[in-house]
Amino acid sequence: MKYDLFCSDFDGTLAASDNTVSQINKNAIARYLQAGGIFAVCTGRSLDSALPRAREAGLTQGLLIAFQGATIADIATGKLLKDDCFPPECALKAIRAMEKRNLHVHVYTVEGFYSNMQDDLLALYEKVCGVTAEVVTKEPLSDFVKNRALRIVKVLAMVQPPQRHALREELARELSGDYFVTCSSEWLVEIMPAGQNKGAAVDFLSEYYKIPKEKIAAIGDQLNDLPMLEHAGGKFAVQNGQEELKKIAVTVSSNDENGVAEAILKYAMEIVEG
């Protein structure tokens, strides 16, 4: 095989627009695993949201990367191999930067998440991700987090799609180099601690499995996937992905047309179907 380890984003990449993983993608993953390859889901989702979906895709062992790479867990046991978070004051600064803009904010611990608004956007998010927020309205989220000394892994804002790029750039300027500010969907602007991204996750997997990065492939669709592609030897973007990814990657079919299966079979395994 050309690539011994294959990292795939989930939403917008492995999952179709209806939030399902196609049987064609599942079959390609199974074929890759049977041939000795290692497949890893690498997502911005929380661990409790991502684990059931990884298992649904047929993964019963190996590693799952959640929270953009801040959390890495063993799929079979749920044991954490990497468990990073914000320093407390950095978490509060990120939350307050969003609060002062009156945004719909989520904050995450490894165990769960909290939202400052109960609205249709939250209901949609909970349905897609299969998780439920604790809604905090009696005090600012920043005070809630500080008073309870919560260990925060990720902070995000839910926004209308036309707002997201401007907000991302504005927050990146304001928060400077101590943070990684990115977009993981049309609706989400996410803030992570500096260095906690999917590129660092590729580095972790390379060291963990003793596989050189030139033998690792990665596929994604959003800006948060860009570090992952930059660190991997094989770079793939689904057709529905952002142009920034397509500029450095081989473009395969969209997430609704089994782009992950195409990348695995045609490029990682170099199988030419008759």
Coordinates of C-alpha atoms in Angstrom, one line a residue:
M1 CA 0.0 0.0 0.0
K2 CA 1.1 3.5 -0.6
Y3 CA -0.2 4.8 2.7
D4 CA -0.1 2.7 5.9
L5 CA -2.3 5.0 8.0
F6 CA -5.3 6.9 6.8
C7 CA -6.8 9.9 8.8
S8 CA -10.3 11.1 8.0
D9 CA -12.3 14.0 9.2
F10 CA -15.9 13.0 10.0
D11 CA -18.5 15.7 9.3
G12 CA -18.6 16.8 5.7
T13 CA -16.0 14.2 4.8
L14 CA -16.6 10.6 6.0
A15 CA -20.3 11.4 6.8
A16 CA -22.7 12.4 4.0
S17 CA -24.9 15.5 4.2
D18 CA -27.6 13.4 5.9
N19 CA -25.1 12.6 8.7
T20 CA -24.8 8.9 7.8
V21 CA -21.8 6.9 6.8
S22 CA -22.4 5.1 3.5
Q23 CA -22.0 1.4 3.2
I24 CA -19.5 2.1 0.4
N25 CA -17.3 4.0 2.7
K26 CA -17.7 1.4 5.4
N27 CA -16.7 -1.3 3.0
A28 CA -13.6 0.6 1.8
I29 CA -12.5 1.1 5.4
A30 CA -13.0 -2.6 6.2
R31 CA -11.0 -3.5 3.1
Y32 CA -8.2 -1.2 4.1
L33 CA -8.1 -2.6 7.6
Q34 CA -8.0 -6.2 6.3
A35 CA -5.0 -5.3 4.2
G36 CA -3.2 -4.1 7.3
G37 CA -3.8 -0.4 7.1
I38 CA -4.7 1.7 10.1
F39 CA -7.7 4.0 9.9
A40 CA -8.3 6.9 12.3
V41 CA -11.2 9.3 12.6
C42 CA -9.9 12.8 13.3
T43 CA -12.7 15.2 14.3
G44 CA -13.5 18.4 16.1
R45 CA -16.4 16.7 17.8
S46 CA -16.3 15.8 21.5
L47 CA -15.3 12.4 22.5
D48 CA -18.8 11.3 23.6
S49 CA -20.1 12.4 20.2
A50 CA -17.4 10.9 18.1
L51 CA -16.9 7.5 19.7
P52 CA -20.4 6.1 18.7
R53 CA -19.9 7.3 15.1
A54 CA -16.5 5.8 14.8
R55 CA -17.8 2.5 15.9
E56 CA -20.7 2.8 13.6
A57 CA -18.2 3.2 10.7
G58 CA -16.9 -0.3 11.7
L59 CA -13.9 0.7 13.8
T60 CA -13.6 -1.5 16.9
Q61 CA -10.0 -0.8 17.7
G62 CA -7.3 1.8 17.1
L63 CA -7.4 5.4 18.0
L64 CA -9.9 8.2 17.8
I65 CA -8.9 11.9 17.6
A66 CA -11.4 14.3 19.1
F67 CA -11.5 18.0 19.9
Q68 CA -9.3 18.8 16.9
G69 CA -6.5 16.6 18.4
A70 CA -6.5 17.7 22.0
T71 CA -8.1 14.4 23.0
I72 CA -7.0 11.0 21.7
A73 CA -8.7 7.8 22.9
D74 CA -8.5 4.1 22.4
I75 CA -11.7 3.1 20.5
A76 CA -12.1 -0.3 22.2
T77 CA -11.7 0.9 25.8
G78 CA -12.3 4.7 25.7
K79 CA -9.0 5.1 27.6
L80 CA -7.4 8.5 27.0
L81 CA -3.9 8.6 25.5
K82 CA -3.8 12.4 25.1
D83 CA -5.9 14.7 27.3
D84 CA -4.9 18.4 26.9
C85 CA -6.9 21.5 27.7
F86 CA -6.7 25.3 28.0
P87 CA -4.8 26.8 30.9
P88 CA -7.6 28.3 33.1
E89 CA -7.0 32.0 32.3
C90 CA -6.6 31.3 28.5
A91 CA -10.0 29.5 28.5
L92 CA -11.7 32.5 30.2
K93 CA -10.1 34.9 27.8
A94 CA -11.5 32.9 24.8
I95 CA -14.9 32.7 26.3
R96 CA -15.1 36.4 27.2
A97 CA -14.0 37.3 23.7
M98 CA -17.1 35.6 22.4
E99 CA -19.4 36.8 25.2
K100 CA -18.6 40.4 24.5
R101 CA -19.9 39.9 21.0
N102 CA -23.1 38.4 22.3
L103 CA -22.5 35.2 20.4
H104 CA -24.1 31.8 21.0
V105 CA -21.2 30.1 22.9
H106 CA -20.4 26.5 23.8
V107 CA -17.6 25.4 26.2
Y108 CA -16.5 21.8 26.5
T109 CA -14.9 19.6 29.1
V110 CA -14.0 16.1 28.2
E111 CA -17.2 14.9 29.9
G112 CA -19.7 17.3 28.5
F113 CA -20.6 20.8 27.3
Y114 CA -22.4 24.0 28.3
S115 CA -24.2 26.5 26.2
N116 CA -25.3 30.1 26.9
M117 CA -28.4 29.9 24.7
Q118 CA -31.4 27.5 24.3
D119 CA -32.4 28.0 20.7
D120 CA -33.0 26.3 17.3
L121 CA -29.3 26.3 16.6
L122 CA -28.5 24.4 19.8
A123 CA -31.3 21.9 19.1
L124 CA -29.9 21.2 15.6
Y125 CA -26.4 20.8 17.0
E126 CA -27.6 18.4 19.6
K127 CA -29.5 16.4 17.0
V128 CA -26.5 16.1 14.6
C129 CA -23.9 15.4 17.3
G130 CA -26.0 13.2 19.5
V131 CA -25.2 15.1 22.7
T132 CA -27.1 17.4 25.1
A133 CA -25.9 20.6 26.5
E134 CA -26.3 22.0 30.0
V135 CA -27.8 25.5 29.3
V136 CA -26.4 28.2 31.5
T137 CA -28.4 31.5 31.6
K138 CA -28.3 32.7 35.2
E139 CA -24.6 33.8 34.9
P140 CA -22.1 34.4 32.1
L141 CA -20.5 31.2 30.9
S142 CA -17.1 32.6 31.8
D143 CA -18.2 33.1 35.5
F144 CA -19.8 29.6 35.5
V145 CA -16.5 28.1 34.3
K146 CA -14.4 30.1 36.7
N147 CA -16.5 29.5 39.8
R148 CA -16.5 25.7 39.2
A149 CA -12.9 25.5 38.0
L150 CA -14.0 23.6 34.9
R151 CA -11.2 22.1 32.8
I152 CA -12.0 23.5 29.3
V153 CA -10.9 21.7 26.1
K154 CA -12.6 23.7 23.5
V155 CA -14.7 26.9 23.0
L156 CA -16.9 27.6 20.0
A157 CA -19.5 30.0 18.6
M158 CA -22.5 29.0 16.5
V159 CA -22.9 31.7 13.8
Q160 CA -24.7 32.2 10.5
P161 CA -22.5 31.0 7.6
P162 CA -21.9 34.5 6.2
Q163 CA -20.4 35.6 9.5
R164 CA -17.9 32.9 10.1
H165 CA -14.8 33.9 8.2
A166 CA -14.9 37.5 9.4
L167 CA -15.4 36.4 13.0
R168 CA -12.6 33.8 12.7
E169 CA -10.2 36.4 11.4
E170 CA -11.3 39.0 14.0
L171 CA -10.8 36.5 16.9
A172 CA -7.5 35.3 15.6
R173 CA -6.2 38.9 15.5
E174 CA -7.5 39.6 19.0
L175 CA -6.4 36.4 20.7
S176 CA -3.0 36.2 18.9
G177 CA -0.6 33.3 19.0
D178 CA -1.8 31.7 22.2
Y179 CA -4.8 30.2 20.4
F180 CA -5.8 28.2 17.3
V181 CA -8.9 29.8 15.8
T182 CA -10.6 27.8 13.0
C183 CA -13.8 26.8 11.3
S184 CA -15.1 23.2 11.4
S185 CA -18.4 23.8 9.5
E186 CA -20.3 26.6 7.9
W187 CA -21.9 27.3 11.3
L188 CA -19.0 27.0 13.7
V189 CA -16.0 29.1 14.7
E190 CA -13.8 27.2 17.2
I191 CA -11.0 28.2 19.5
M192 CA -8.4 25.8 20.7
P193 CA -5.2 26.2 22.7
A194 CA -2.2 26.9 20.4
G195 CA -0.7 23.7 19.1
Q196 CA -3.9 21.7 19.6
N197 CA -4.9 20.9 16.1
K198 CA -5.2 18.0 13.7
G199 CA -1.6 18.4 12.4
A200 CA -0.3 17.7 15.9
A201 CA -2.6 14.7 15.9
V202 CA -0.9 13.4 12.8
D203 CA 2.5 13.8 14.6
F204 CA 1.1 11.9 17.6
L205 CA -0.1 9.0 15.4
S206 CA 3.2 8.9 13.5
E207 CA 5.1 8.5 16.7
Y208 CA 2.6 6.1 18.3
Y209 CA 2.5 3.7 15.4
K210 CA 6.1 4.3 14.3
I211 CA 4.9 5.2 10.8
P212 CA 6.7 8.0 8.9
K213 CA 4.5 10.9 8.0
E214 CA 5.1 10.4 4.3
K215 CA 3.2 7.0 4.7
I216 CA 0.2 8.7 6.3
A217 CA -2.7 10.0 4.3
A218 CA -5.3 12.5 5.4
I219 CA -8.6 13.8 4.0
G220 CA -10.9 16.6 5.0
D221 CA -13.2 19.4 4.0
Q222 CA -12.9 22.4 6.3
L223 CA -10.2 24.8 7.5
N224 CA -9.7 22.9 10.7
D225 CA -8.5 20.0 8.5
L226 CA -5.7 22.1 6.9
P227 CA -3.0 21.3 9.5
M228 CA -3.8 17.6 9.2
L229 CA -3.2 17.7 5.4
E230 CA -0.1 19.8 5.8
H231 CA 1.4 17.2 8.2
A232 CA 0.5 14.1 6.2
G233 CA 2.3 12.7 3.2
G234 CA -1.0 12.0 1.3
K235 CA -3.3 15.0 1.1
F236 CA -6.9 14.7 -0.1
A237 CA -9.9 17.0 -0.1
V238 CA -13.5 16.1 -0.9
Q239 CA -15.1 18.0 -3.7
N240 CA -17.4 19.9 -1.3
G241 CA -14.3 21.1 0.7
Q242 CA -12.9 24.5 1.1
E243 CA -10.7 25.9 -1.6
E244 CA -7.7 26.3 0.8
L245 CA -7.6 22.5 1.1
K246 CA -8.0 21.9 -2.6
K247 CA -5.0 24.1 -3.3
I248 CA -2.6 21.6 -1.6
A249 CA -4.5 18.3 -2.0
V250 CA -5.8 15.8 -4.5
T251 CA -9.5 16.4 -4.9
V252 CA -11.7 13.4 -4.8
S253 CA -15.5 13.0 -5.0
S254 CA -17.7 14.8 -2.5
N255 CA -18.8 13.4 0.9
D256 CA -22.2 12.5 -0.7
E257 CA -20.4 10.5 -3.4
N258 CA -18.1 8.4 -1.2
G259 CA -14.9 10.5 -1.6
V260 CA -13.3 8.7 1.4
A261 CA -13.7 5.3 -0.3
E262 CA -12.2 6.8 -3.5
A263 CA -9.2 8.1 -1.6
I264 CA -8.6 4.8 0.2
L265 CA -9.0 2.4 -2.7
K266 CA -7.6 4.5 -5.6
Y267 CA -4.8 6.3 -3.8
A268 CA -4.0 4.7 -0.5
M269 CA -4.3 1.1 -1.7
E270 CA -3.7 1.9 -5.4
I271 CA -6.4 -0.5 -6.5
V272 CA -7.6 0.0 -10.1
E273 CA -11.1 -1.3 -10.4
G274 CA -12.0 -3.0 -13.6

